Coordinates of N, CA and C and ligand atoms in Angstrom, one line a residue:
M1 N -18.5 -2.7 -28.1 CA -17.9 -2.7 -26.8 C -18.0 -4.0 -26.6
N2 N -16.9 -4.6 -25.9 CA -16.6 -6.0 -25.4 C -17.1 -5.9 -24.1
L3 N -16.4 -7.5 -23.5 CA -17.7 -7.9 -22.2 C -16.8 -7.0 -21.1
F4 N -15.5 -6.4 -21.2 CA -14.9 -6.0 -20.2 C -15.5 -4.2 -20.6
E5 N -15.3 -3.9 -21.7 CA -15.9 -2.3 -21.9 C -17.4 -2.2 -21.2
K6 N -18.2 -3.0 -21.4 CA -19.5 -3.5 -21.3 C -19.8 -3.0 -19.3
I7 N -18.8 -3.5 -18.6 CA -18.5 -3.7 -17.5 C -18.3 -2.8 -16.9
K8 N -17.4 -2.0 -17.6 CA -16.3 -1.3 -17.2 C -17.7 0.1 -17.0
E9 N -18.5 0.1 -18.1 CA -19.5 1.4 -18.1 C -20.8 1.2 -16.9
L10 N -20.8 0.0 -16.5 CA -21.4 -0.2 -15.5 C -21.5 0.0 -14.1
V11 N -20.3 -0.2 -14.0 CA -19.7 -0.4 -12.4 C -18.2 0.6 -12.3
P12 N -18.5 1.9 -12.0 CA -17.2 2.6 -11.7 C -16.3 1.5 -10.7
L13 N -15.2 2.0 -10.6 CA -14.0 1.5 -10.2 C -14.6 2.0 -8.6
F14 N -14.8 3.3 -8.4 CA -15.2 4.1 -6.8 C -16.3 2.7 -6.4
N15 N -17.3 2.8 -6.9 CA -17.7 1.2 -6.5 C -17.7 0.5 -5.8
E16 N -16.5 -0.5 -6.8 CA -16.2 -1.3 -6.8 C -15.2 -1.3 -5.6
V17 N -14.2 -0.4 -5.3 CA -13.1 -0.2 -4.3 C -13.9 0.3 -2.9
S18 N -14.8 0.6 -3.2 CA -15.7 1.1 -1.5 C -16.5 0.3 -1.3
A19 N -16.9 -0.7 -1.9 CA -18.0 -2.2 -1.7 C -17.8 -2.7 -0.3
D20 N -16.1 -2.9 -0.1 CA -15.8 -4.0 0.9 C -14.6 -3.2 1.8
S21 N -14.3 -2.3 1.1 CA -13.1 -1.8 1.8 C -13.4 -0.3 2.6
V22 N -12.1 0.0 3.3 CA -12.0 1.2 4.0 C -11.6 2.2 2.9
V23 N -12.5 3.2 3.1 CA -11.8 4.0 1.4 C -11.4 5.5 2.0
F24 N -11.2 6.6 2.3 CA -10.4 7.6 2.1 C -10.9 8.3 0.9
Q25 N -11.5 9.8 0.8 CA -11.6 10.4 -0.2 C -11.1 11.6 0.0
S26 N -9.9 12.1 -1.6 CA -10.0 13.7 -1.4 C -10.0 13.9 -2.4
G27 N -11.0 15.1 -2.8 CA -11.2 15.6 -3.9 C -11.8 14.5 -4.7
S28 N -11.0 14.2 -6.0 CA -11.4 13.0 -6.9 C -10.8 12.0 -6.9
Y29 N -9.8 11.8 -5.7 CA -9.1 10.7 -5.7 C -9.5 10.0 -4.4
L30 N -9.5 8.6 -4.3 CA -10.0 7.4 -3.6 C -8.5 7.1 -2.6
H31 N -8.4 6.8 -1.8 CA -7.3 6.0 -1.3 C -7.4 4.4 -0.4
T32 N -7.0 3.7 -0.6 CA -7.8 2.3 0.1 C -6.1 1.8 -0.1
K33 N -6.5 0.4 0.8 CA -5.6 -0.5 0.5 C -5.2 -1.0 -0.6
C34 N -4.2 -1.8 -1.3 CA -3.9 -2.1 -2.3 C -4.6 -3.5 -2.5
P35 N -5.2 -3.9 -3.8 CA -6.0 -5.3 -4.3 C -4.8 -6.2 -3.8
V36 N -3.6 -6.3 -3.7 CA -2.7 -7.0 -3.9 C -2.5 -7.8 -2.6
E37 N -2.8 -9.2 -2.2 CA -3.5 -9.9 -1.0 C -2.1 -9.3 -0.2
D38 N -0.5 -9.5 -0.8 CA 0.8 -9.4 0.0 C 1.2 -8.3 0.1
C39 N 0.7 -7.6 -0.5 CA 1.4 -6.1 -0.5 C 0.2 -5.1 0.5
N40 N 1.1 -4.2 1.5 CA 0.4 -3.5 2.3 C 0.6 -2.0 1.8
G41 N 0.9 -1.9 0.8 CA 0.8 -0.3 -0.1 C -0.8 -0.2 0.2
K42 N -0.5 1.5 0.1 CA -1.7 2.4 -0.5 C -2.1 2.7 -1.9
T43 N -3.2 2.3 -2.2 CA -3.5 2.2 -3.5 C -4.5 3.8 -3.8
T44 N -4.4 4.3 -4.8 CA -4.9 5.7 -4.9 C -5.6 5.2 -6.3
V45 N -6.8 5.7 -6.3 CA -7.9 5.6 -7.2 C -8.4 7.0 -7.4
S46 N -8.1 6.9 -9.2 CA -8.7 8.5 -9.7 C -10.1 8.0 -10.1
I47 N -11.1 9.0 -9.7 CA -12.4 8.7 -9.6 C -12.4 8.9 -10.9
P48 N -12.6 10.0 -11.4 CA -13.0 10.5 -13.4 C -12.7 9.3 -14.1
K49 N -10.7 9.3 -13.6 CA -10.7 8.3 -14.8 C -10.7 6.9 -14.6
N50 N -11.2 6.4 -13.9 CA -11.5 5.5 -13.1 C -10.5 4.3 -13.3
V51 N -9.7 4.6 -12.6 CA -7.9 4.0 -12.9 C -7.3 3.8 -11.2
F52 N -6.5 2.9 -11.0 CA -5.7 2.6 -10.1 C -4.6 2.6 -10.0
Y53 N -3.8 3.4 -9.3 CA -2.4 3.2 -8.9 C -1.9 2.8 -7.5
C54 N -1.1 1.8 -7.5 CA -0.4 1.2 -6.1 C 1.0 1.9 -5.7
F55 N 1.3 2.6 -4.8 CA 2.4 3.4 -4.9 C 3.6 1.9 -4.2
D56 N 3.5 1.5 -3.6 CA 4.3 0.2 -3.0 C 4.7 -0.8 -4.0
C57 N 3.6 -1.2 -4.6 CA 4.4 -2.4 -5.5 C 4.0 -2.1 -7.6
G58 N 3.7 -0.7 -7.5 CA 3.5 -0.4 -8.6 C 2.3 -1.0 -9.4
R59 N 1.7 -1.4 -9.1 CA 0.9 -2.0 -9.8 C -0.5 -1.3 -10.3
G60 N -1.4 -0.9 -11.4 CA -2.3 -0.4 -11.5 C -3.3 -0.4 -12.6
G61 N -4.0 0.1 -12.7 CA -5.0 -0.3 -14.6 C -6.3 -0.2 -13.6
D62 N -7.0 -0.6 -14.4 CA -8.7 -0.4 -14.3 C -9.7 -1.3 -13.8
L63 N -10.8 -1.1 -14.2 CA -11.8 -1.7 -12.8 C -11.5 -3.8 -12.5
I64 N -10.9 -4.3 -14.1 CA -11.2 -5.9 -14.3 C -9.6 -5.5 -13.8
T65 N -8.4 -5.5 -14.0 CA -7.4 -5.8 -13.2 C -7.4 -5.3 -12.1
F66 N -8.0 -4.7 -11.1 CA -8.4 -4.4 -10.0 C -9.0 -5.6 -9.0
K67 N -10.1 -6.0 -9.6 CA -10.7 -7.0 -9.1 C -9.7 -8.6 -9.5
A68 N -9.6 -8.6 -10.7 CA -8.6 -9.9 -11.0 C -7.6 -9.6 -10.1
L69 N -6.5 -8.9 -9.6 CA -5.7 -8.8 -8.8 C -6.4 -9.5 -7.4
K70 N -7.1 -8.4 -6.8 CA -7.6 -8.3 -5.6 C -8.2 -9.8 -5.1
Q71 N -8.9 -10.8 -6.6 CA -9.4 -12.2 -6.3 C -8.3 -13.1 -6.8
N72 N -6.9 -13.0 -7.2 CA -6.2 -13.5 -7.8 C -7.0 -14.2 -8.7
V73 N -7.5 -14.0 -9.9 CA -8.2 -14.7 -10.3 C -7.4 -13.8 -11.9
S74 N -8.5 -14.5 -13.3 CA -7.4 -14.3 -14.7 C -8.7 -12.9 -14.8
P75 N -8.5 -11.9 -15.8 CA -9.3 -10.7 -16.2 C -11.0 -11.6 -16.7
L76 N -10.4 -12.8 -16.9 CA -12.3 -13.2 -17.6 C -12.7 -13.7 -16.2
E77 N -12.3 -14.7 -14.9 CA -12.8 -14.6 -13.8 C -13.6 -13.6 -13.6
A78 N -12.1 -12.4 -13.2 CA -13.0 -11.4 -13.0 C -13.8 -10.7 -13.2
A79 N -14.4 -10.6 -14.6 CA -15.4 -10.3 -15.3 C -16.6 -11.2 -14.7
R80 N -16.6 -12.5 -14.6 CA -17.8 -13.3 -14.1 C -18.0 -12.5 -12.8
L81 N -17.2 -12.6 -12.1 CA -17.4 -12.4 -10.7 C -18.1 -10.9 -10.8
L82 N -17.4 -10.1 -11.0 CA -18.4 -8.5 -11.4 C -20.0 -8.4 -11.3
I83 N -19.9 -9.8 -12.9 CA -21.3 -9.6 -13.4 C -22.6 -10.3 -12.3
N84 N -21.9 -11.2 -11.4 CA -22.7 -11.8 -10.3 C -23.0 -10.6 -9.4
E85 N -21.9 -10.4 -8.6 CA -21.4 -9.5 -7.9 C -22.6 -8.2 -7.7
W86 N -22.5 -7.3 -8.9 CA -23.4 -6.3 -9.2 C -24.4 -6.8 -10.0
S87 N -25.2 -7.9 -10.4 CA -26.2 -8.1 -11.2 C -26.3 -7.6 -12.5
L88 N -25.3 -7.6 -13.1 CA -25.5 -7.0 -14.1 C -26.3 -7.5 -15.3
D89 N -27.0 -7.0 -16.5 CA -27.3 -7.2 -17.3 C -26.4 -8.1 -18.3
I90 N -25.6 -8.6 -17.9 CA -24.8 -9.1 -19.4 C -25.1 -10.6 -19.3
D91 N -24.8 -10.9 -20.7 CA -24.8 -12.5 -20.7 C -23.0 -12.9 -20.8
F92 N -23.0 -13.5 -19.8 CA -21.0 -13.9 -19.6 C -21.0 -14.7 -20.8
E93 N -21.4 -15.7 -20.5 CA -21.4 -17.1 -21.7 C -21.1 -16.3 -23.3
E94 N -22.5 -15.6 -23.1 CA -22.0 -14.9 -25.1 C -21.1 -13.9 -25.0
E95 N -20.9 -13.3 -23.9 CA -20.1 -12.3 -24.2 C -18.5 -12.7 -24.1
A96 N -18.5 -13.6 -23.7 CA -16.9 -14.2 -23.5 C -16.3 -15.3 -24.7
K97 N -17.5 -15.5 -25.2 CA -17.4 -16.0 -26.5 C -17.1 -15.1 -27.8
Q98 N -17.5 -13.9 -27.4 CA -17.0 -12.9 -28.8 C -15.5 -12.4 -28.2
L99 N -14.9 -12.4 -27.3 CA -13.9 -12.1 -26.7 C -12.8 -12.1 -27.4
N100 N -12.3 -11.4 -27.4 CA -10.6 -11.8 -28.5 C -9.6 -12.0 -27.5
L101 N -8.9 -13.2 -26.8 CA -8.7 -13.5 -25.9 C -7.5 -12.8 -25.5
N102 N -6.8 -12.5 -26.9 CA -5.7 -11.8 -27.3 C -5.4 -10.5 -26.6
K103 N -6.9 -9.9 -26.8 CA -6.7 -8.8 -26.5 C -7.3 -8.1 -25.0
T104 N -7.3 -8.9 -24.3 CA -7.5 -9.2 -22.5 C -6.7 -7.8 -22.3
P105 N -7.1 -7.3 -21.3 CA -6.6 -5.9 -20.4 C -5.4 -6.5 -20.0
E106 N -4.3 -5.6 -19.8 CA -3.2 -6.3 -19.1 C -3.0 -6.6 -17.7
I107 N -2.6 -7.6 -17.2 CA -2.7 -8.0 -15.6 C -2.0 -6.4 -15.0
E108 N -1.1 -6.2 -15.5 CA -0.2 -5.6 -15.2 C 0.2 -4.4 -15.8
Q109 N -0.9 -4.0 -16.7 CA -1.1 -2.4 -16.9 C -0.7 -1.5 -16.2
K110 N 0.8 -0.8 -16.0 CA 0.9 0.1 -15.3 C 0.9 1.2 -15.3
V111 N 0.4 1.9 -15.9 CA 0.5 3.2 -15.9 C -0.6 3.5 -17.4
P112 N -1.8 4.5 -16.7 CA -2.8 4.9 -17.6 C -2.7 5.8 -18.6
K113 N -3.0 5.5 -19.8 CA -2.6 6.7 -20.9 C -3.0 8.0 -20.5
I114 N -2.3 9.1 -20.3 CA -3.2 10.2 -20.1 C -2.5 11.2 -20.8
D115 N -3.3 12.4 -21.2 CA -2.6 13.4 -22.1 C -1.6 14.7 -21.5
A116 N -1.2 15.4 -22.1 CA -0.3 16.4 -21.2 C -1.0 17.4 -20.4
V117 N -2.5 17.6 -20.7 CA -3.4 18.3 -19.5 C -2.9 17.8 -18.2
E118 N -3.7 16.1 -18.3 CA -3.9 15.3 -17.3 C -2.2 15.1 -16.4
R119 N -1.0 15.3 -17.4 CA 0.0 14.6 -16.8 C 0.4 15.7 -15.6
E120 N 0.2 17.2 -16.6 CA 0.4 18.0 -15.6 C -0.3 18.1 -13.8
K121 N -1.8 17.9 -14.5 CA -2.7 17.4 -12.9 C -1.8 16.5 -11.8
Y122 N -1.6 15.6 -12.7 CA -1.2 14.2 -12.0 C 0.1 14.4 -10.9
K123 N 1.1 15.1 -12.4 CA 1.9 15.7 -11.0 C 2.2 16.7 -10.2
E124 N 0.8 17.6 -10.3 CA 0.7 18.4 -9.3 C 0.0 17.7 -7.7
W125 N -1.0 16.6 -8.6 CA -1.1 15.6 -7.1 C -0.7 15.1 -6.7
F126 N 1.0 14.7 -7.7 CA 2.0 14.0 -6.8 C 2.9 14.7 -5.6
R127 N 2.8 15.9 -6.0 CA 3.5 16.6 -5.2 C 3.1 16.8 -4.0
G128 N 1.6 17.0 -4.2 CA 0.9 17.0 -2.9 C 0.7 15.8 -1.6
I129 N 0.5 14.7 -2.1 CA 0.8 13.6 -1.9 C 1.8 13.4 -0.9
V130 N 2.7 13.4 -1.8 CA 4.0 13.4 -1.3 C 4.4 13.6 0.0
K131 N 3.8 15.4 0.2 CA 4.2 15.9 1.2 C 3.0 15.7 2.0
K132 N 2.3 15.1 1.8 CA 1.2 14.7 3.1 C 1.8 13.2 3.6
F133 N 2.3 12.4 2.4 CA 2.5 11.3 3.3 C 4.1 11.5 4.4
E134 N 4.3 12.4 3.8 CA 5.8 12.5 4.3 C 5.9 13.6 5.6
K135 N 4.7 14.2 5.8 CA 4.3 14.6 7.1 C 3.5 13.8 7.8
Q136 N 2.9 12.9 7.3 CA 2.7 11.9 8.5 C 3.3 10.4 8.6
G137 N 4.5 10.8 8.1 CA 6.1 9.8 8.3 C 5.3 8.3 7.8
C138 N 4.6 8.2 6.7 CA 4.0 7.1 6.1 C 4.5 6.4 4.7
I139 N 5.5 7.2 4.4 CA 5.7 7.0 3.4 C 7.2 6.2 3.5
D140 N 7.8 5.2 3.0 CA 9.1 5.1 3.0 C 9.7 4.6 1.5
D141 N 11.1 4.6 1.8 CA 12.0 4.8 0.5 C 11.3 4.1 -0.8
R142 N 11.0 3.0 -0.6 CA 11.0 2.3 -1.9 C 9.4 2.9 -2.4
Q143 N 8.4 3.4 -1.4 CA 7.4 3.8 -2.2 C 7.6 5.0 -2.4
L144 N 8.6 6.0 -2.0 CA 8.8 7.3 -2.7 C 9.9 7.1 -4.0
D145 N 10.3 5.6 -4.3 CA 11.2 5.4 -5.7 C 9.8 5.1 -6.5
N146 N 9.0 5.0 -6.2 CA 8.0 4.4 -7.0 C 7.0 5.6 -7.8
I147 N 6.7 6.4 -7.1 CA 6.7 7.4 -7.5 C 7.0 8.5 -8.4
V148 N 8.7 8.4 -7.9 CA 9.1 9.3 -9.0 C 9.8 8.4 -10.2
Q149 N 9.3 7.2 -10.0 CA 9.1 6.3 -11.1 C 8.3 6.7 -12.5
F150 N 7.0 6.7 -11.0 CA 5.7 7.0 -12.1 C 5.5 8.7 -12.9
T151 N 6.0 9.5 -11.6 CA 6.5 10.8 -12.3 C 7.2 11.0 -13.4
K152 N 8.5 10.1 -13.3 CA 9.3 10.2 -14.4 C 8.6 9.6 -16.0
H153 N 7.9 8.7 -15.7 CA 7.3 7.9 -17.0 C 6.1 8.9 -17.2
L154 N 5.5 9.7 -16.9 CA 4.7 10.7 -17.0 C 5.2 11.5 -17.9
D155 N 6.5 12.4 -17.3 CA 7.4 13.2 -18.3 C 7.6 12.3 -19.5
E156 N 8.0 11.1 -19.5 CA 8.6 11.0 -20.8 C 7.1 10.7 -21.4
A157 N 6.1 10.5 -21.0 CA 5.2 9.5 -22.5 C 4.6 11.0 -23.2
Ligands
LIG201 ZN1 0.6 -3.0 -4.0

């Protein structure tokens, strides 16, 4: 396991997201503000998958990506912050040395890899979300486009 994987195993994305933000939980999903400062979108976190996705700016990814976007730092710096903030028993300097930096997680890793069964679950969930947002009048055309885009990606994957 590399540095990033070790951190992700110790800190569920759920914990990081709910540490200092207002979150709403519905089933196995969390809804909260996007980690990107100038994005006013809603980010949705899949608790069991440990990934997030923002309907507004289309950014998504894992815990490291979330932290990096939120603090506006590199994935490596995000790792260092997470180790400190969660008092993890990980030697940052040592682990960072062993890291192949060509293989750091993509900061804008758009869509998590999922299998066919999960894909259907996601699509089902998206339909529900879109209906809910439409009803509450808090989804605009751009957000809807992003959702359609994401759902299309699921179809093609
Ligand atoms: Zn966003």
